[in-house]
XYZ file of C-alpha atoms in Angstrom:
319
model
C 177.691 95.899 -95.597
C 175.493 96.828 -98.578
C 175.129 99.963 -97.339
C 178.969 101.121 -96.406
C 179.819 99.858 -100.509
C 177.179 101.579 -102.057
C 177.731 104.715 -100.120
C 181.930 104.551 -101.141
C 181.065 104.188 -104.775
C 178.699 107.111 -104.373
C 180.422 109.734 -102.761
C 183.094 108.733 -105.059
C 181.451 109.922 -107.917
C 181.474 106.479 -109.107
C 177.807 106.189 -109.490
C 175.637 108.476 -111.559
C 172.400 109.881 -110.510
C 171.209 110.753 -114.345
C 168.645 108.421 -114.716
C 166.782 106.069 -113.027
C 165.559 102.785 -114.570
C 163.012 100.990 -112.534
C 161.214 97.136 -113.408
C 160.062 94.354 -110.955
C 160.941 90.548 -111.651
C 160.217 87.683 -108.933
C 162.626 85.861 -106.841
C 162.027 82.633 -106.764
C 162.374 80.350 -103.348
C 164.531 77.378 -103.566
C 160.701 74.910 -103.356
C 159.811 71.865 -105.638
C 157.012 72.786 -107.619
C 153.820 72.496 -105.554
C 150.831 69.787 -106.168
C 148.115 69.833 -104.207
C 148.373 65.864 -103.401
C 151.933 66.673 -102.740
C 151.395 69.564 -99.901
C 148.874 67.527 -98.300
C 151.879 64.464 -98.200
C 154.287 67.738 -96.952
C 151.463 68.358 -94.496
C 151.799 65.210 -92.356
C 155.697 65.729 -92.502
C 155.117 69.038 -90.719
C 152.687 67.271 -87.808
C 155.422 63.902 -87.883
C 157.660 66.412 -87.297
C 156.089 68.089 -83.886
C 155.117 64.944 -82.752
C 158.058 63.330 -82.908
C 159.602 66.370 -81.162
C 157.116 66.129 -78.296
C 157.026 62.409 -78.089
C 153.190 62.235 -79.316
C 152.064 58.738 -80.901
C 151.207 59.438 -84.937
C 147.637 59.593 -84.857
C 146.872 58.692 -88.257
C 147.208 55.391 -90.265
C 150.681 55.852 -91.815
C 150.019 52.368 -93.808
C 147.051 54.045 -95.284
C 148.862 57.463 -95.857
C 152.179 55.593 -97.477
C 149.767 53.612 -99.640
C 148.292 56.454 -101.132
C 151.523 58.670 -101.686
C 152.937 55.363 -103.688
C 150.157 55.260 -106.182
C 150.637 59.034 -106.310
C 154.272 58.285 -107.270
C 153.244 55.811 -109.947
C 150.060 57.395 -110.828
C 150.240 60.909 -112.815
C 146.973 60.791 -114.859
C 144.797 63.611 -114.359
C 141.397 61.608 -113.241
C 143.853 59.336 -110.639
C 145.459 61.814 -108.983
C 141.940 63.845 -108.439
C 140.926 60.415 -106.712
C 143.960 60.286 -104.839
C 143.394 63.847 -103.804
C 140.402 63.895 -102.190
C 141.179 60.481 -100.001
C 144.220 62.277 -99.040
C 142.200 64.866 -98.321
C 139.806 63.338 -95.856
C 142.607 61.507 -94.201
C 144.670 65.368 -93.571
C 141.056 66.887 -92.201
C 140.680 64.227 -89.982
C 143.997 64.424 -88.826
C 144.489 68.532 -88.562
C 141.080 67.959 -85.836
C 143.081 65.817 -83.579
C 146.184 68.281 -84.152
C 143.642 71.277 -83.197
C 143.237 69.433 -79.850
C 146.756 68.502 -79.490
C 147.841 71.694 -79.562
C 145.605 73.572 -77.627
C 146.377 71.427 -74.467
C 150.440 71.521 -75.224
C 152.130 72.740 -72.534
C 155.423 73.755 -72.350
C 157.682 77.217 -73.116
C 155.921 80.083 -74.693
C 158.047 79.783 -77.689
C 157.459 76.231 -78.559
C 153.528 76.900 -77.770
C 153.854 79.917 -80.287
C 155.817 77.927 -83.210
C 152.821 75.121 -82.785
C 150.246 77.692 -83.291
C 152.239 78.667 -86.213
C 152.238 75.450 -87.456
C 148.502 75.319 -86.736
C 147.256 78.444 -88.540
C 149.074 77.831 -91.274
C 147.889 74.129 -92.009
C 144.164 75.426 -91.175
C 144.834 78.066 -93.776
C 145.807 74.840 -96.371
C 142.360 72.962 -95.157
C 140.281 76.451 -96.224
C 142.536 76.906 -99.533
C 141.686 73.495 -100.025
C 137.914 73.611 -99.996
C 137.960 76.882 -102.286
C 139.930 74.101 -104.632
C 136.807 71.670 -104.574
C 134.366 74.193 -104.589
C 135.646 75.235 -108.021
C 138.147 78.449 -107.220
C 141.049 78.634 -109.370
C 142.483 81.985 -108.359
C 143.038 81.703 -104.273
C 144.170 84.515 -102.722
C 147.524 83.991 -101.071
C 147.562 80.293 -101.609
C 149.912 78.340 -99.678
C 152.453 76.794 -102.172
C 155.309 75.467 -99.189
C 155.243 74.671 -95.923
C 158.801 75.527 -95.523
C 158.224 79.335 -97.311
C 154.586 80.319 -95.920
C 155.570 83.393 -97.910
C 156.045 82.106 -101.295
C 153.412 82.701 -103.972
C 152.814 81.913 -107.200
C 153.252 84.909 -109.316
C 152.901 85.471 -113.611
C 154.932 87.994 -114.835
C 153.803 87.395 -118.875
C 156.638 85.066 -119.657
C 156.061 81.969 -121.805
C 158.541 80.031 -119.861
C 157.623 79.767 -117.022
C 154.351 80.905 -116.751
C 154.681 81.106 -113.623
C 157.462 81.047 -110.890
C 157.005 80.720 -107.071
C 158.369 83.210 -104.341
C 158.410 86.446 -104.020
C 157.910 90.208 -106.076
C 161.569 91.822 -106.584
C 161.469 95.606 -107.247
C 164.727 96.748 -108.431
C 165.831 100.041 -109.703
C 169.482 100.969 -111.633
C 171.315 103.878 -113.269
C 172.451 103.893 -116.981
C 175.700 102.479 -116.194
C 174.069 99.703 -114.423
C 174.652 99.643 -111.064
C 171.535 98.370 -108.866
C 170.311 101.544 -106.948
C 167.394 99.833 -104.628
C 166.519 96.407 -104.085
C 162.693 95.926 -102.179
C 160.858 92.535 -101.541
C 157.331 92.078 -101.556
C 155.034 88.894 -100.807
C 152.902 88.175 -103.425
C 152.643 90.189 -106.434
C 151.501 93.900 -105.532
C 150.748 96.120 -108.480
C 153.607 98.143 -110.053
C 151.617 101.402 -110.391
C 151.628 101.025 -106.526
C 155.181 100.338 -105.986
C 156.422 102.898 -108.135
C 156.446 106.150 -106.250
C 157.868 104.287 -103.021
C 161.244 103.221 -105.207
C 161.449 106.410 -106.409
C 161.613 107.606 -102.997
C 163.989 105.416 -102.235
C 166.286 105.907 -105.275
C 166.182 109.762 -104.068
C 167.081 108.932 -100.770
C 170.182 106.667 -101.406
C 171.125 108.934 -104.553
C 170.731 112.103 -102.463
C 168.940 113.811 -105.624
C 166.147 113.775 -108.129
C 167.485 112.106 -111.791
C 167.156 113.685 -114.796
C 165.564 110.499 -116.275
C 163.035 108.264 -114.607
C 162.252 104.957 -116.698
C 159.914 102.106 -116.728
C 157.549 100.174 -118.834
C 153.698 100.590 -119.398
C 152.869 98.461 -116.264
C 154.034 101.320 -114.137
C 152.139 103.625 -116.223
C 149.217 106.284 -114.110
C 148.493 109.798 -113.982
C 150.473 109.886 -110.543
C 153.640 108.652 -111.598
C 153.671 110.994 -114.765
C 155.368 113.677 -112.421
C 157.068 111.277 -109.861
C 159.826 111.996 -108.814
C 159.195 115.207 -108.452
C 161.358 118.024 -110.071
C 162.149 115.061 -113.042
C 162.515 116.768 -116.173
C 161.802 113.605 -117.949
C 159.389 110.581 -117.034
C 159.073 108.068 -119.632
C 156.839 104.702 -118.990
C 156.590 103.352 -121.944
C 155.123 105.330 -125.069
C 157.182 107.685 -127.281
C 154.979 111.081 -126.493
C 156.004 110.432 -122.641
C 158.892 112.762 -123.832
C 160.558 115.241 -126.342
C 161.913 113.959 -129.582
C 165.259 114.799 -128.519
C 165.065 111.947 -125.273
C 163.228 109.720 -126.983
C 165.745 107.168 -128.505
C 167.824 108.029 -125.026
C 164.855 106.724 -122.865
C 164.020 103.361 -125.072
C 167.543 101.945 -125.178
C 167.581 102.778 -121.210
C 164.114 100.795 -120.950
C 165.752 97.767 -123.069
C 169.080 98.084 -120.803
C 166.925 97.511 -118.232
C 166.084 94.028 -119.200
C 169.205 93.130 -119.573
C 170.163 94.740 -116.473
C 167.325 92.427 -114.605
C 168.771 89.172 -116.989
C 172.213 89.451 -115.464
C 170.931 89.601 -112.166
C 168.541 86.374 -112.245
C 171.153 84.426 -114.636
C 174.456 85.624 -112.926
C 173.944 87.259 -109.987
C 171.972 85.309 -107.875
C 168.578 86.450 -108.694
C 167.909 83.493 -109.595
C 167.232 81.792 -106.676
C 166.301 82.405 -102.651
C 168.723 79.953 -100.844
C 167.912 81.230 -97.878
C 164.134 80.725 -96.689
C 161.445 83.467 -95.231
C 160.727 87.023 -96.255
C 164.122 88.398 -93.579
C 165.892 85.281 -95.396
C 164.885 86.745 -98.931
C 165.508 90.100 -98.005
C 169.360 89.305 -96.442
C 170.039 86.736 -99.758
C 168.944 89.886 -102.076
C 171.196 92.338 -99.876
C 174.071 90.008 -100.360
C 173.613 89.361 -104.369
C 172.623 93.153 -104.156
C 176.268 93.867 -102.929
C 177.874 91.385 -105.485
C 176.439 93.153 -108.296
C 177.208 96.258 -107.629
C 181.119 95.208 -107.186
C 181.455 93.314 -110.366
C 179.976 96.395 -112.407
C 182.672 98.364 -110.592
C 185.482 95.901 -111.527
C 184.081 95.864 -115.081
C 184.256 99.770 -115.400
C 187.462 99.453 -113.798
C 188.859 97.348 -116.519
C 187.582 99.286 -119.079
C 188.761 102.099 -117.554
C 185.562 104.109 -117.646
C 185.831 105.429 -114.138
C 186.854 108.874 -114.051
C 190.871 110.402 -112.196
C 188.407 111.937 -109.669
C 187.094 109.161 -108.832
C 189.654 106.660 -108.524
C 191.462 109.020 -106.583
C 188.654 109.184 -104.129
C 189.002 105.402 -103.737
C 192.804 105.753 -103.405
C 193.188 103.520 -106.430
C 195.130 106.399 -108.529
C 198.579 107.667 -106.778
């Protein structure tokens, strides 16, 4: 659906391939923000859950376990909740042991065998992150923050507020006018230097050209992507002597467009949030606020009549 819109506008003349303005932003998942008491509390949910479904007796104390998540509830001091973390802790290892076992000897279809092994990996991946935590690691590599979005991470993107959001790296790309180009997800937080010659690709391919202005910021910045895309007769990322004096003010009201471009889509668009869950549930949700965007810049330029004769006669919108 994406696709057969953004195609109309183009061939329409509609959308311009000038220039090409490119910045990342994260997409956050729809999670409550993640404690480590609290994911070992989400933990036992997840094994309630399959045992419940395969009629297994719990196989912990749940008078212990209910004990400790109401002091967590009324306890929030720093010193407590370590406390309360490491009983918690001891009670989760001793219970993911007798999960191991309970899964190995499951028997049933392959698929329910396959989503328990799932399950399995996943929590054994929480007991390892979990033992970096109390050997003194702050920075875990892909650290589970949800049970419900294996895929989220916790990702900085130099904003004072938040710090810190949790989900997933959005790579986005638009024209001067403002119409979103290409829309990629990626787990975690890859580096932009990386991502950039891929979206240029991209914007090429959907565009069916090269633009005479590329755009980004300094995080994007290499020797590489100096002269990507290729044939570009101007490639600013983010200092003045990128290009000629006569493109310069040209390229650094583009690059501030572009965060307002980004703004709109996280604080109108649906950017904002992942409703759906997983990285194919991320990707469809962006697709689908992808499409929205792109048809309420249309009806703006509509209204203000900045879309060419040509064009609208394309669409059939001018007799």
């Amino acid at each position: 659906m994406e696709s057969i819109i953004f195609n109309i506008l183009r061939v329409a003349k509609v959308i311009d391939t000038d220039s090409m303005l490119i910045d990342s932003t994260v997409l956050p998942d729809n999670i409550i923000y993640p404690t480590d008491v609290g994911l070992i509390f989400k933990a036992f949910r997840k094994m309630e859950q399959f045992a419940r479904q395969y009629y297994i007796p719990i196989w912990w104390d749940r008078k212990e376990l209910r004990q400790l998540r109401r002091e967590y509830n009324l306890n929030r001091k720093k010193t407590e909740i370590e406390d309360l973390f490491f009983d918690a802790l001891l009670i989760f290892s001793a219970g993911l042991r007798k999960f191991k076992t309970i899964v190995k000897s499951l028997e049933g279809p392959d698929q329910d065998r396959k989503k328990a092994q799932q399950l399995l990996a996943l929590l054994m991946l929480f007991q390892d992150q979990n033992a970096l935590k109390l050997g003194g690691e702050r920075h875990i590599p892909n650290r589970i923050v949800s049970f419900d979005e294996p895929d989220s991470r916790p990702i900085k993107k130099g904003k004072k507020h938040p710090s810190c959001e949790f989900g997933s790296t959005l790579q986005l790309s638009f024209n001067r006018q403002g119409f979103m180009i290409t829309m990629e997800n990626f787990i975690g937080k890859p580096n932009d230097k990386t991502l950039w010659p891929g979206t240029a690709q991209l914007f090429e391919k959907r565009m069916k050209g090269v633009p005479e202005h590329a755009i980004g910021d300094q995080g994007y910045r290499s020797r590489l992507n100096q002269v990507i895309p290729k044939g570009c007769p101007h490639i600013f990322l983010g200092k003045s002597q990128d290009v000629g004096k006569e493109k310069r003010d040209f390229c650094q009201k583009a690059r501030s467009a572009t965060e307002g471009f980004i703004a709109i889509s996280k604080n109108i668009r649906g950017f904002g949030c992942s409703l759906y869950q997983g990285s194919d549930g991320n990707r469809i949700w962006s697709l689908l606020c992808q499409t929205a965007y792109n048809l309420k810049k249309f009806l703006q330029l509509y209204n203000d009549e900045k879309i060419s004769e040509e064009s609208l006669m394309r669409l059939g919108l001018l007799g």
